[in-house]
Amino acid sequence: MPFPILRTPLVVLSEIISLLEPNKIVTASLCSKKVGRLLKNHYQRRKPSTWRLSMFSWGLVDIMTRTVRNRMNVMMARHISELAGEAHTSIEFNGYKGTFERGYPTLYFQDHVFGTKMVVNYVTDLFSLDIYGLIIDENGIWAFDWINNRQEKLLGDMWLSKNPTYVLNEDKTEDDVLIVRNACSSDCGSTGVNVSGNFRFNGKLVPVDVVLIDILNWFTYDHLVNFDAIQLFVDRSRLSESDLNSFLRHWRAGGSPRLAYLRMGFENRDALSGNFDQDLGVVEMNEVRRFRVVAEEDVEEIQGDYSIQRWDGVKATISCEFGHFTMVVWHADKN
């Protein structure tokens, strides 16, 4: 018996599809080859250009539809050994077992890397979109080279993350951890793993849009002034207030010219007292301003405590609260 949706007029059908969440669309596409072709043809005509697909090297694909808060998992590949507890609910898809228990299709493979590539190819082909974001763990170095070889469009962001099920062993090397130093085709680099106390970052990061640094003990003042980024997020920093004063002096003189947003969390929440050196010309203020963070609709507010001006007249708003230093630069063509 044919699916009723296949007999729906094209205009009405487009409206119906537009109401579906991405995970439901992927699920529906697996119902039959005809439904899959119908959905694929729809997105070839109406490419969801504001959607951003991300690939996780451990098998997951998710989609961000509007902001970083509006993202959902749409498909996943897992090793066949993980099927045991869910075998009773499994179905067949092109010869591979799968489940829908998590709200999105999960397929099981003997070769997990092969399976990961397969689900990525399936989702990108369905929506006629390239991969925008890449999140890799210490086992996922292969994914960076694979993505760069499979698509001409450069990555929009790349994160190095710790897989929740993976333990970073002591014998891991610098090259295992700091993939980001060679990520020259990426607009975003991130490091989110904890390494030994005597480790130091010795690679040079190429210009990127966004850098995210989390739970790291090697981040120094030199990294702060040398990272050529538009947006820089740092968590658990061990820098001092003196380092911040030196950075602001560096910025006022024209350093870090592309920087638009800096948010730095301090390991010691009492590290910030708001004591700025007089030569910086920092002025107290009390103003709320709105700015865009990462995605088009990611608009946030900053409650400004201070204002500072660069040599060329460009101003920045500074907030110091709850152990966080936030700086928004008001470039004429941004924010």
CSV table of C-alpha atoms in Angstrom, one decimal:
chain,number,residue,atom,x,y,z
A,1,MET,CA,0.0,0.0,0.0
A,2,PRO,CA,1.5,3.4,-1.0
A,3,PHE,CA,2.3,5.9,1.7
A,4,PRO,CA,-0.4,8.7,1.8
A,5,ILE,CA,2.3,11.3,1.9
A,6,LEU,CA,3.4,10.3,-1.6
A,7,ARG,CA,0.0,11.3,-3.0
A,8,THR,CA,0.0,14.8,-1.4
A,9,PRO,CA,0.3,17.9,-3.7
A,10,LEU,CA,3.8,19.3,-3.9
A,11,VAL,CA,3.0,22.6,-2.3
A,12,VAL,CA,1.2,21.0,0.6
A,13,LEU,CA,3.9,18.4,0.9
A,14,SER,CA,6.6,21.1,1.2
A,15,GLU,CA,4.7,22.7,4.0
A,16,ILE,CA,4.4,19.4,5.9
A,17,ILE,CA,8.1,18.7,5.5
A,18,SER,CA,8.9,22.2,6.8
A,19,LEU,CA,7.2,21.3,10.1
A,20,LEU,CA,9.2,18.2,10.7
A,21,GLU,CA,12.3,18.3,13.0
A,22,PRO,CA,15.5,17.1,11.4
A,23,ASN,CA,15.6,13.8,13.4
A,24,LYS,CA,12.1,13.0,12.2
A,25,ILE,CA,13.0,13.7,8.6
A,26,VAL,CA,15.9,11.3,8.8
A,27,THR,CA,13.7,8.7,10.4
A,28,ALA,CA,11.0,9.1,7.8
A,29,SER,CA,13.5,8.8,4.9
A,30,LEU,CA,14.3,5.3,6.1
A,31,CYS,CA,10.7,4.2,5.8
A,32,SER,CA,11.0,3.4,2.1
A,33,LYS,CA,13.1,4.3,-0.9
A,34,LYS,CA,10.3,6.3,-2.3
A,35,VAL,CA,10.0,8.5,0.8
A,36,GLY,CA,13.7,8.8,0.9
A,37,ARG,CA,13.9,10.0,-2.7
A,38,LEU,CA,11.0,12.4,-2.1
A,39,LEU,CA,12.7,14.0,0.9
A,40,LYS,CA,16.0,14.2,-0.9
A,41,ASN,CA,14.4,15.9,-3.9
A,42,HIS,CA,12.7,18.4,-1.6
A,43,TYR,CA,16.0,19.4,0.0
A,44,GLN,CA,17.7,19.6,-3.4
A,45,ARG,CA,15.2,22.3,-4.3
A,46,ARG,CA,15.1,24.0,-1.0
A,47,LYS,CA,18.5,23.5,0.6
A,48,PRO,CA,18.3,24.4,4.4
A,49,SER,CA,21.2,26.8,4.1
A,50,THR,CA,21.0,28.0,7.7
A,51,TRP,CA,21.3,24.5,9.1
A,52,ARG,CA,24.7,23.3,10.2
A,53,LEU,CA,25.6,19.7,10.3
A,54,SER,CA,28.2,18.4,12.7
A,55,MET,CA,30.0,15.1,12.7
A,56,PHE,CA,31.3,13.4,15.9
A,57,SER,CA,34.1,11.0,15.2
A,58,TRP,CA,32.6,8.4,17.5
A,59,GLY,CA,29.6,8.0,15.2
A,60,LEU,CA,27.1,10.8,15.7
A,61,VAL,CA,25.6,13.4,13.4
A,62,ASP,CA,23.7,16.3,14.7
A,63,ILE,CA,22.1,19.4,13.2
A,64,MET,CA,22.0,23.0,14.5
A,65,THR,CA,18.9,24.7,13.0
A,66,ARG,CA,18.9,28.2,14.4
A,67,THR,CA,21.3,28.7,17.4
A,68,VAL,CA,23.7,26.6,19.3
A,69,ARG,CA,20.8,25.9,21.7
A,70,ASN,CA,18.7,24.5,18.8
A,71,ARG,CA,20.7,21.4,17.9
A,72,MET,CA,19.6,17.7,17.9
A,73,ASN,CA,21.1,14.3,17.1
A,74,VAL,CA,19.8,12.9,13.8
A,75,MET,CA,21.7,9.7,13.2
A,76,MET,CA,24.3,7.5,14.8
A,77,ALA,CA,26.6,4.6,14.1
A,78,ARG,CA,27.6,2.2,16.8
A,79,HIS,CA,29.6,-1.0,17.0
A,80,ILE,CA,27.6,-4.2,16.7
A,81,SER,CA,28.8,-5.3,20.1
A,82,GLU,CA,26.6,-2.5,21.6
A,83,LEU,CA,23.4,-4.0,20.1
A,84,ALA,CA,23.0,-6.8,22.6
A,85,GLY,CA,20.7,-5.0,25.0
A,86,GLU,CA,18.5,-3.6,22.2
A,87,ALA,CA,18.4,-6.5,19.8
A,88,HIS,CA,14.8,-7.2,20.5
A,89,THR,CA,13.8,-3.8,19.1
A,90,SER,CA,16.1,-3.8,16.1
A,91,ILE,CA,15.1,-3.5,12.4
A,92,GLU,CA,17.0,-4.0,9.2
A,93,PHE,CA,18.2,-1.2,7.0
A,94,ASN,CA,20.1,-2.0,3.8
A,95,GLY,CA,21.4,-5.1,5.5
A,96,TYR,CA,22.4,-3.4,8.8
A,97,LYS,CA,20.6,-3.7,12.1
A,98,GLY,CA,19.2,-0.5,13.6
A,99,THR,CA,17.1,0.9,16.4
A,100,PHE,CA,15.1,4.1,17.0
A,101,GLU,CA,15.1,3.9,20.8
A,102,ARG,CA,16.9,7.2,21.2
A,103,GLY,CA,14.6,9.3,19.1
A,104,TYR,CA,16.8,9.0,16.0
A,105,PRO,CA,18.1,6.1,13.8
A,106,THR,CA,21.1,4.2,15.3
A,107,LEU,CA,22.7,1.7,13.0
A,108,TYR,CA,25.2,-1.0,14.1
A,109,PHE,CA,28.3,-2.1,12.2
A,110,GLN,CA,31.2,-4.5,12.6
A,111,ASP,CA,33.5,-1.7,11.4
A,112,HIS,CA,32.6,1.4,13.4
A,113,VAL,CA,34.6,3.8,11.2
A,114,PHE,CA,33.0,2.5,8.1
A,115,GLY,CA,29.6,2.9,9.8
A,116,THR,CA,30.4,6.5,10.9
A,117,LYS,CA,31.3,7.4,7.3
A,118,MET,CA,28.1,5.8,6.0
A,119,VAL,CA,25.8,7.7,8.3
A,120,VAL,CA,27.6,11.0,7.6
A,121,ASN,CA,27.3,10.4,3.8
A,122,TYR,CA,23.6,9.5,4.3
A,123,VAL,CA,22.7,12.6,6.2
A,124,THR,CA,24.7,15.0,4.0
A,125,ASP,CA,23.2,13.4,0.8
A,126,LEU,CA,19.7,13.7,2.2
A,127,PHE,CA,19.9,17.4,3.1
A,128,SER,CA,22.3,18.4,0.3
A,129,LEU,CA,24.6,19.9,2.9
A,130,ASP,CA,28.3,19.6,3.7
A,131,ILE,CA,29.6,19.0,7.2
A,132,TYR,CA,30.1,22.3,9.0
A,133,GLY,CA,31.4,21.2,12.3
A,134,LEU,CA,33.8,18.4,13.3
A,135,ILE,CA,34.2,17.1,16.8
A,136,ILE,CA,36.9,14.5,17.2
A,137,ASP,CA,38.2,12.6,20.2
A,138,GLU,CA,41.6,11.1,20.7
A,139,ASN,CA,40.6,8.1,18.5
A,140,GLY,CA,39.2,10.2,15.7
A,141,ILE,CA,42.2,11.7,13.9
A,142,TRP,CA,41.1,9.9,10.8
A,143,ALA,CA,37.9,12.0,10.6
A,144,PHE,CA,39.7,15.2,10.0
A,145,ASP,CA,41.6,14.0,6.9
A,146,TRP,CA,38.5,12.2,5.7
A,147,ILE,CA,36.3,15.3,5.9
A,148,ASN,CA,38.9,17.4,4.2
A,149,ASN,CA,39.1,14.9,1.3
A,150,ARG,CA,35.4,14.3,0.9
A,151,GLN,CA,34.2,17.9,0.5
A,152,GLU,CA,35.5,21.1,-1.0
A,153,LYS,CA,33.8,23.4,1.4
A,154,LEU,CA,36.0,24.2,4.4
A,155,LEU,CA,34.9,23.3,7.9
A,156,GLY,CA,33.2,26.0,9.9
A,157,ASP,CA,34.4,24.7,13.2
A,158,MET,CA,36.5,21.9,14.7
A,159,TRP,CA,36.5,20.8,18.3
A,160,LEU,CA,38.9,18.4,20.0
A,161,SER,CA,36.8,16.8,22.7
A,162,LYS,CA,37.1,14.0,25.2
A,163,ASN,CA,34.7,11.2,24.4
A,164,PRO,CA,32.7,10.5,27.5
A,165,THR,CA,33.5,6.8,27.2
A,166,TYR,CA,37.2,7.3,26.5
A,167,VAL,CA,40.0,7.6,29.0
A,168,LEU,CA,43.0,9.6,28.1
A,169,ASN,CA,46.0,7.3,28.8
A,170,GLU,CA,49.3,8.6,30.1
A,171,ASP,CA,51.1,7.4,27.1
A,172,LYS,CA,49.3,9.7,24.7
A,173,THR,CA,51.6,12.1,22.9
A,174,GLU,CA,51.3,15.8,22.0
A,175,ASP,CA,50.4,14.9,18.4
A,176,ASP,CA,47.5,12.7,19.8
A,177,VAL,CA,46.1,15.7,21.7
A,178,LEU,CA,46.7,18.9,19.8
A,179,ILE,CA,45.2,18.1,16.4
A,180,VAL,CA,44.1,21.8,16.3
A,181,ARG,CA,47.6,23.0,15.6
A,182,ASN,CA,47.5,21.5,12.1
A,183,ALA,CA,43.8,22.4,11.4
A,184,CYS,CA,44.7,24.9,8.8
A,185,SER,CA,41.5,24.4,6.8
A,186,SER,CA,39.2,25.1,9.8
A,187,ASP,CA,37.6,28.3,11.0
A,188,CYS,CA,37.3,27.1,14.5
A,189,GLY,CA,39.6,25.1,16.8
A,190,SER,CA,38.9,23.7,20.2
A,191,THR,CA,40.8,21.8,22.8
A,192,GLY,CA,38.9,20.1,25.6
A,193,VAL,CA,41.2,17.5,27.1
A,194,ASN,CA,43.2,17.6,30.2
A,195,VAL,CA,46.9,16.8,29.8
A,196,SER,CA,49.8,16.3,32.1
A,197,GLY,CA,51.1,19.2,34.2
A,198,ASN,CA,54.4,19.4,32.3
A,199,PHE,CA,52.8,19.7,28.9
A,200,ARG,CA,53.2,22.9,26.9
A,201,PHE,CA,51.5,23.9,23.6
A,202,ASN,CA,54.3,24.5,21.1
A,203,GLY,CA,52.4,24.6,17.9
A,204,LYS,CA,51.4,27.8,16.1
A,205,LEU,CA,47.6,28.1,15.6
A,206,VAL,CA,46.7,29.5,12.2
A,207,PRO,CA,44.1,32.3,12.0
A,208,VAL,CA,40.7,30.9,13.0
A,209,ASP,CA,37.2,32.3,13.7
A,210,VAL,CA,36.6,30.7,17.0
A,211,VAL,CA,38.9,29.1,19.6
A,212,LEU,CA,37.5,27.2,22.6
A,213,ILE,CA,39.9,26.1,25.3
A,214,ASP,CA,38.5,24.0,28.2
A,215,ILE,CA,40.1,22.4,31.3
A,216,LEU,CA,43.7,23.0,30.3
A,217,ASN,CA,46.7,23.9,32.5
A,218,TRP,CA,49.1,25.0,29.7
A,219,PHE,CA,47.3,28.2,28.6
A,220,THR,CA,49.7,31.2,29.1
A,221,TYR,CA,49.7,34.9,28.4
A,222,ASP,CA,51.7,34.2,25.2
A,223,HIS,CA,48.8,32.1,23.9
A,224,LEU,CA,46.3,34.8,24.8
A,225,VAL,CA,48.1,37.5,22.7
A,226,ASN,CA,49.2,35.2,19.9
A,227,PHE,CA,46.0,33.3,19.1
A,228,ASP,CA,44.6,35.1,16.0
A,229,ALA,CA,40.9,34.5,16.6
A,230,ILE,CA,37.7,36.4,16.3
A,231,GLN,CA,36.1,34.7,19.3
A,232,LEU,CA,38.1,33.2,22.1
A,233,PHE,CA,36.6,31.1,24.9
A,234,VAL,CA,38.8,30.0,27.8
A,235,ASP,CA,37.8,28.1,30.8
A,236,ARG,CA,39.7,27.5,34.1
A,237,SER,CA,42.4,29.9,33.2
A,238,ARG,CA,45.3,30.4,35.6
A,239,LEU,CA,46.3,33.8,34.3
A,240,SER,CA,46.6,36.7,36.7
A,241,GLU,CA,45.0,40.1,36.8
A,242,SER,CA,48.4,41.5,35.9
A,243,ASP,CA,48.3,39.3,32.7
A,244,LEU,CA,44.9,40.8,31.8
A,245,ASN,CA,46.3,44.3,32.2
A,246,SER,CA,49.1,43.4,29.9
A,247,PHE,CA,46.7,41.9,27.4
A,248,LEU,CA,44.5,45.1,27.4
A,249,ARG,CA,47.7,47.2,26.8
A,250,HIS,CA,48.5,44.9,23.9
A,251,TRP,CA,45.0,45.3,22.5
A,252,ARG,CA,44.9,49.1,22.9
A,253,ALA,CA,48.2,49.3,20.8
A,254,GLY,CA,46.6,47.3,18.0
A,255,GLY,CA,47.2,43.7,19.0
A,256,SER,CA,44.7,41.0,18.3
A,257,PRO,CA,43.0,43.2,15.7
A,258,ARG,CA,40.4,40.6,14.7
A,259,LEU,CA,39.2,39.8,18.2
A,260,ALA,CA,35.5,40.5,18.7
A,261,TYR,CA,34.7,38.5,21.8
A,262,LEU,CA,36.8,37.1,24.7
A,263,ARG,CA,35.3,35.2,27.5
A,264,MET,CA,37.7,33.8,30.1
A,265,GLY,CA,36.8,31.8,33.2
A,266,PHE,CA,39.3,31.7,36.0
A,267,GLU,CA,40.2,28.6,38.1
A,268,ASN,CA,40.5,31.0,41.0
A,269,ARG,CA,37.2,32.9,41.1
A,270,ASP,CA,38.7,35.6,43.3
A,271,ALA,CA,41.3,36.4,40.7
A,272,LEU,CA,39.4,39.3,39.3
A,273,SER,CA,39.1,42.5,41.4
A,274,GLY,CA,38.6,45.1,38.7
A,275,ASN,CA,41.9,46.8,39.4
A,276,PHE,CA,43.0,48.1,36.0
A,277,ASP,CA,46.2,50.0,35.4
A,278,GLN,CA,45.6,53.7,35.0
A,279,ASP,CA,47.4,54.0,31.7
A,280,LEU,CA,44.8,51.8,30.1
A,281,GLY,CA,42.2,54.5,30.3
A,282,VAL,CA,39.5,52.1,31.5
A,283,VAL,CA,36.2,53.9,32.3
A,284,GLU,CA,33.5,52.6,34.6
A,285,MET,CA,30.1,52.3,33.1
A,286,ASN,CA,26.7,50.7,33.6
A,287,GLU,CA,25.3,49.7,30.2
A,288,VAL,CA,23.5,46.7,28.7
A,289,ARG,CA,24.3,45.9,25.0
A,290,ARG,CA,23.4,43.1,22.7
A,291,PHE,CA,25.8,41.2,20.5
A,292,ARG,CA,25.9,38.1,18.3
A,293,VAL,CA,27.9,35.1,19.4
A,294,VAL,CA,28.3,32.2,17.0
A,295,ALA,CA,25.1,31.5,15.0
A,296,GLU,CA,22.9,34.1,13.2
A,297,GLU,CA,20.3,34.1,16.0
A,298,ASP,CA,22.7,33.7,18.9
A,299,VAL,CA,22.2,37.1,20.4
A,300,GLU,CA,23.3,37.7,24.0
A,301,GLU,CA,23.5,40.7,26.3
A,302,ILE,CA,26.5,42.0,28.2
A,303,GLN,CA,26.1,44.1,31.4
A,304,GLY,CA,29.1,46.4,31.0
A,305,ASP,CA,31.1,47.3,34.0
A,306,TYR,CA,33.9,49.1,32.1
A,307,SER,CA,34.7,50.6,28.7
A,308,ILE,CA,38.1,50.8,27.0
A,309,GLN,CA,39.2,52.4,23.8
A,310,ARG,CA,41.8,51.3,21.2
A,311,TRP,CA,44.3,53.7,19.6
A,312,ASP,CA,42.1,53.9,16.5
A,313,GLY,CA,38.9,54.8,18.4
A,314,VAL,CA,37.3,51.3,18.4
A,315,LYS,CA,35.7,50.7,21.8
A,316,ALA,CA,35.2,47.5,23.9
A,317,THR,CA,32.9,46.7,26.8
A,318,ILE,CA,34.3,44.7,29.7
A,319,SER,CA,32.4,42.7,32.3
A,320,CYS,CA,34.0,41.1,35.4
A,321,GLU,CA,31.7,38.9,37.4
A,322,PHE,CA,31.5,35.5,39.0
A,323,GLY,CA,35.1,34.7,38.1
A,324,HIS,CA,34.7,35.5,34.4
A,325,PHE,CA,36.3,38.2,32.3
A,326,THR,CA,34.2,39.1,29.2
A,327,MET,CA,35.2,41.6,26.6
A,328,VAL,CA,33.1,42.5,23.5
A,329,VAL,CA,34.8,44.7,20.9
A,330,TRP,CA,32.5,46.9,18.9
A,331,HIS,CA,33.9,46.7,15.4
A,332,ALA,CA,32.1,48.8,12.9
A,333,ASP,CA,31.2,45.8,10.7
A,334,LYS,CA,30.4,43.3,13.4
A,335,ASN,CA,28.2,42.6,16.4
